[in-house]
PDB file of C-alpha atoms in Angstrom:
ATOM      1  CA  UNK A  10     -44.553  67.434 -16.089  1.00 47.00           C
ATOM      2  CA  UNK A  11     -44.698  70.832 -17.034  1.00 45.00           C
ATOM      3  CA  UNK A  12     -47.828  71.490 -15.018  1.00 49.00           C
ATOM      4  CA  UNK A  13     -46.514  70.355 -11.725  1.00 54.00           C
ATOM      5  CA  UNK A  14     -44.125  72.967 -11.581  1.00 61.00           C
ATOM      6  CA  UNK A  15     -46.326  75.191  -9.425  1.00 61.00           C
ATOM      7  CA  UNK A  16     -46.436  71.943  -6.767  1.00 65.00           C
ATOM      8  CA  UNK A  17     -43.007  71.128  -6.639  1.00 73.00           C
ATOM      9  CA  UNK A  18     -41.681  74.964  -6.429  1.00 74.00           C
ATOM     10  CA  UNK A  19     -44.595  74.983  -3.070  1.00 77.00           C
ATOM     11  CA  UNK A  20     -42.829  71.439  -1.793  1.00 81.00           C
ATOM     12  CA  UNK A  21     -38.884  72.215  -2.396  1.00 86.00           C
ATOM     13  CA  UNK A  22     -37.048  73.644   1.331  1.00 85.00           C
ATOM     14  CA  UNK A  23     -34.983  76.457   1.655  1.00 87.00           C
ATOM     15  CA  UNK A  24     -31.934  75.541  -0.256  1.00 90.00           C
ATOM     16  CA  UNK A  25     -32.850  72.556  -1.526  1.00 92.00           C
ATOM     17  CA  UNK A  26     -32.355  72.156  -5.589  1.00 93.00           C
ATOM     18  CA  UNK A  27     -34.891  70.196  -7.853  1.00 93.00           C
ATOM     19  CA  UNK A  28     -32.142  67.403  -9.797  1.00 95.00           C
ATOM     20  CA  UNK A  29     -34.637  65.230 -11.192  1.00 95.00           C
ATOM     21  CA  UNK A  30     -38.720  64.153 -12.168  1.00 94.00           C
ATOM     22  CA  UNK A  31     -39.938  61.618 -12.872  1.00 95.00           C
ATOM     23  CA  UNK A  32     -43.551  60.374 -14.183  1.00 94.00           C
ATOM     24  CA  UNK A  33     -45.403  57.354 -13.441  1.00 95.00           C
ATOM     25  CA  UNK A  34     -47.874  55.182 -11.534  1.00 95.00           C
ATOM     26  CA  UNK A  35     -47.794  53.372  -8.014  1.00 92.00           C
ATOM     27  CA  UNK A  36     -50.370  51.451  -6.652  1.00 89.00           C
ATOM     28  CA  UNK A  37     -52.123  54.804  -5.754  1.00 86.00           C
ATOM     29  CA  UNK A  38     -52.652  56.063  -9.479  1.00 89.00           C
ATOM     30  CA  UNK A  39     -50.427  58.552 -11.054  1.00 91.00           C
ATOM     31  CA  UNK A  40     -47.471  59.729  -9.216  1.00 91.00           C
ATOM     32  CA  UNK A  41     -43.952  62.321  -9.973  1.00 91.00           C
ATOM     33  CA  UNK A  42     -41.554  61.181  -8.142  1.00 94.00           C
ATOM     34  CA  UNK A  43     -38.740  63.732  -7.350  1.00 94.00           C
ATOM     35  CA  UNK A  44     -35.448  63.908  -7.094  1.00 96.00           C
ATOM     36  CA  UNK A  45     -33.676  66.939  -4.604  1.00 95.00           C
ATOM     37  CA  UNK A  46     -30.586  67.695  -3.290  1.00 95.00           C
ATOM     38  CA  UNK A  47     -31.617  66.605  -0.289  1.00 95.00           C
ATOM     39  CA  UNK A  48     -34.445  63.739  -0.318  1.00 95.00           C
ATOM     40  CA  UNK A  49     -36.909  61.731  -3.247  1.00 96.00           C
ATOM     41  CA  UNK A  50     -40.312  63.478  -3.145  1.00 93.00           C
ATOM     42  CA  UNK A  51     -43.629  61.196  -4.152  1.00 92.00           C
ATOM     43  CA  UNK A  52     -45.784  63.579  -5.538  1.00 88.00           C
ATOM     44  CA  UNK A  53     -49.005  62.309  -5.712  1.00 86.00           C
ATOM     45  CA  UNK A  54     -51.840  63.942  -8.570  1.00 77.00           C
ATOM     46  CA  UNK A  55     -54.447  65.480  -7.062  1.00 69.00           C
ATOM     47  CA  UNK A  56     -56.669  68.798  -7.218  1.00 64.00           C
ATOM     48  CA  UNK A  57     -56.406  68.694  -3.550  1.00 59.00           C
ATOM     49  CA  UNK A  58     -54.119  71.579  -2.144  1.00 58.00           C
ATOM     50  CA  UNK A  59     -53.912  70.080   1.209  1.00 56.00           C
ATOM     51  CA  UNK A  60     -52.448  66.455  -0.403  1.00 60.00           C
ATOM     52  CA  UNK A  61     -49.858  64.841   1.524  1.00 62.00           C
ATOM     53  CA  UNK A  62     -46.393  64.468   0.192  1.00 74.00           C
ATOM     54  CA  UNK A  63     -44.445  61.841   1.156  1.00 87.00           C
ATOM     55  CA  UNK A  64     -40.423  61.913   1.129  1.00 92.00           C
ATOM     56  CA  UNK A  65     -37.266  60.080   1.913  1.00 95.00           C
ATOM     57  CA  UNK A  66     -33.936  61.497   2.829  1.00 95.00           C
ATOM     58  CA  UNK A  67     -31.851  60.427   0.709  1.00 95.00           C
ATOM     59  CA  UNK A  68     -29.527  59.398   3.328  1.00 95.00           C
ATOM     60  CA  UNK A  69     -32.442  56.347   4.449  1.00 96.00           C
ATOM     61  CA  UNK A  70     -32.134  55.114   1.193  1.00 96.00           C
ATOM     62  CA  UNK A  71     -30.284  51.122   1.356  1.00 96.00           C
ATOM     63  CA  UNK A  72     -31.295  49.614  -2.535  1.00 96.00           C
ATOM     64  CA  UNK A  73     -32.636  51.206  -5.975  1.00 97.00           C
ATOM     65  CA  UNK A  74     -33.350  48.664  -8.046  1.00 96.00           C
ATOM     66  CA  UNK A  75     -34.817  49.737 -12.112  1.00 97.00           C
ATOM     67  CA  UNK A  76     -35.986  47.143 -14.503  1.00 96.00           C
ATOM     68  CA  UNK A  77     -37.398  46.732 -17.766  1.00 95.00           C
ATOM     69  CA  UNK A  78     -39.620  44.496 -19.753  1.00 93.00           C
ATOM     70  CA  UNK A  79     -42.029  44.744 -22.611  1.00 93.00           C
ATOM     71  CA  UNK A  80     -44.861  46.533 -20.421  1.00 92.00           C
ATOM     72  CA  UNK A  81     -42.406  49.693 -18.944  1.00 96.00           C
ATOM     73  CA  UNK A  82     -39.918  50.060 -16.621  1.00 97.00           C
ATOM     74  CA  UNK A  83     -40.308  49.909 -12.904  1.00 97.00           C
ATOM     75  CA  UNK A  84     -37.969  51.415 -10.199  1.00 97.00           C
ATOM     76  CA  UNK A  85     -38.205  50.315  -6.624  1.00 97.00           C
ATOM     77  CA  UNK A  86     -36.597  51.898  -4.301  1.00 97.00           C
ATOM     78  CA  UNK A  87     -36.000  50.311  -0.659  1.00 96.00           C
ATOM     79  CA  UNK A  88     -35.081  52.588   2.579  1.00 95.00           C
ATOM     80  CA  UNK A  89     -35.404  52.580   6.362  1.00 89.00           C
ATOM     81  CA  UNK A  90     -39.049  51.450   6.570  1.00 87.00           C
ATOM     82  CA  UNK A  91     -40.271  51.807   3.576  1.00 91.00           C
ATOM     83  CA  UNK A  92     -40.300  49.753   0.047  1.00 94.00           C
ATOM     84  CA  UNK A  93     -41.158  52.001  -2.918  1.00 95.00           C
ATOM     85  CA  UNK A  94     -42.400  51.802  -6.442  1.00 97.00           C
ATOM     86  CA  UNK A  95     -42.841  53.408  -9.682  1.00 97.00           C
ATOM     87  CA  UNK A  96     -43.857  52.276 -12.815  1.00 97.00           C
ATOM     88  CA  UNK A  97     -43.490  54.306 -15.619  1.00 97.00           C
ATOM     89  CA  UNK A  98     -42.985  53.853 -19.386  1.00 96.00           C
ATOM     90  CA  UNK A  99     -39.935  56.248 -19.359  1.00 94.00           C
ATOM     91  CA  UNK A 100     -37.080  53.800 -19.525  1.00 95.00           C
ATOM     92  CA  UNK A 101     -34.496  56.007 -20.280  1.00 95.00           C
ATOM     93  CA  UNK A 102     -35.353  58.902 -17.344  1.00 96.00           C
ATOM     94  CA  UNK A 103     -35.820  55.608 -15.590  1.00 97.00           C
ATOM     95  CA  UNK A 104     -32.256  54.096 -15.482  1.00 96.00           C
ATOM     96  CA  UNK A 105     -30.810  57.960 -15.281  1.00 97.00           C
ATOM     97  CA  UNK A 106     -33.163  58.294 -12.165  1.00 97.00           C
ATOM     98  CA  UNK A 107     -32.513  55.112 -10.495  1.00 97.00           C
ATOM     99  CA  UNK A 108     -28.548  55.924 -11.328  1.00 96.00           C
ATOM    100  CA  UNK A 109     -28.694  59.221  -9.447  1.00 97.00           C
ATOM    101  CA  UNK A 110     -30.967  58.179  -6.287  1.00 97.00           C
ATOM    102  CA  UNK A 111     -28.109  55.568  -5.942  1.00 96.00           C
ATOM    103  CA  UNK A 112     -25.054  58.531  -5.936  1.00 95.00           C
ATOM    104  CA  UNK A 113     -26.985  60.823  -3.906  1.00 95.00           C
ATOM    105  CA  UNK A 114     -27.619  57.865  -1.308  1.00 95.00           C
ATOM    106  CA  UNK A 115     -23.248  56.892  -1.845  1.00 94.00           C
ATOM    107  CA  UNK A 116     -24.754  53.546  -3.543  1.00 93.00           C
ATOM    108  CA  UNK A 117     -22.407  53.425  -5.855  1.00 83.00           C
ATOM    109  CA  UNK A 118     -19.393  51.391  -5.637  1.00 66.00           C
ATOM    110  CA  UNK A 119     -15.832  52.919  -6.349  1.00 59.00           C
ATOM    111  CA  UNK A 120     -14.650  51.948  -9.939  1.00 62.00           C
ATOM    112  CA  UNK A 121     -11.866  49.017  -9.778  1.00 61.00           C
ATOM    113  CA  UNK A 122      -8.434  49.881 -10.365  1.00 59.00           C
ATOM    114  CA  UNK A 123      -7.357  47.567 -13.336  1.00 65.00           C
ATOM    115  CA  UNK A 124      -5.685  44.290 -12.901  1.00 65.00           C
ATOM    116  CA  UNK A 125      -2.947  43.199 -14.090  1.00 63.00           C
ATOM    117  CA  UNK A 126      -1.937  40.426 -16.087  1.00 62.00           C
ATOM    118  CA  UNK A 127      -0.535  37.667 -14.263  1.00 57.00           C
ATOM    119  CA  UNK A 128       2.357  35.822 -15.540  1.00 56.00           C
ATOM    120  CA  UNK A 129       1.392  31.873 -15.239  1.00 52.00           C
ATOM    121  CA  UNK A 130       5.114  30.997 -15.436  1.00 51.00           C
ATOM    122  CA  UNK A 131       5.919  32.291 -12.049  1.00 54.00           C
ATOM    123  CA  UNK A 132       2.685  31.606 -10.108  1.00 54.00           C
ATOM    124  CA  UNK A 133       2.593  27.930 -11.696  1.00 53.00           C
ATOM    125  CA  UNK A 134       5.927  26.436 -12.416  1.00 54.00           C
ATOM    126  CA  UNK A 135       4.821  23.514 -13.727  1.00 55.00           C
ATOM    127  CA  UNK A 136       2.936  25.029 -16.719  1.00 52.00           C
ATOM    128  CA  UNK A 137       6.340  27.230 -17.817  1.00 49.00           C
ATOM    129  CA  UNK A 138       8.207  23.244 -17.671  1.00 51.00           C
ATOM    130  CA  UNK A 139       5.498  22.101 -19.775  1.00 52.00           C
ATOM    131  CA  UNK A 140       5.091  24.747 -22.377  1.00 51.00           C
ATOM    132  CA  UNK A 141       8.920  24.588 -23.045  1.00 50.00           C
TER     133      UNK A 141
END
């Protein structure tokens, strides 16, 4: 990853902060993907200068999905128009990756305020009658 520190310097916008990489494959061949403060980057390798680099905001993003199994881990990622996917045999950067693209995209759900116990006595009469 080391070596496409050059490319993702020349890619990054004014402002924008590098949070995350991530190695791996798509159907393509080898692939970074990239995690910013503003967007994921898909940085394809290549010796070509003029590549193309594809992004999403991360505001387009509406699912990140990351799953595992004997053969690697693969994270999909689904946003306005487009389904993406990375396979990779990093499962650990995996799961961290998926679990940011889903807080910079406000995926994640609130945490749940506990619950509290509920007394059967006074919701159910009949059990209090019967365990007397």
């Amino acid at each position: 990853m080391a070596s496409d520190m050059p490319d993702v310097q020349h890619v990054l916008g004014p402002e924008e902060r590098l949070l995350a990489m991530l190695p791996g494959a798509d159907e393509r061949g080898p692939v970074t993907w990239i995690a910013t403060s503003r967007r994921l980057i898909m940085l394809t390798e290549s010796n070509d200068p003029d590549r193309d680099i594809a992004h999403v905001c991360h505001s387009c993003v509406t699912c990140v999905d990351v799953r595992s199994d004997p053969l690697g881990t693969t994270i999909r990622v689904r946003a306005t128009g487009r389904h993406l996917r990375l396979h990779t045999s990093e499962a650990v950067l995996a799961t961290q990756f998926g679990s940011l693209l889903r807080e910079r995209a406000g995926l994640v759900a609130p945490e749940r305020a506990p619950r509290r116990p509920v007394e059967s006595s006074r919701h159910y009469p009949q059990r209090a009658a019967i365990q007397r």
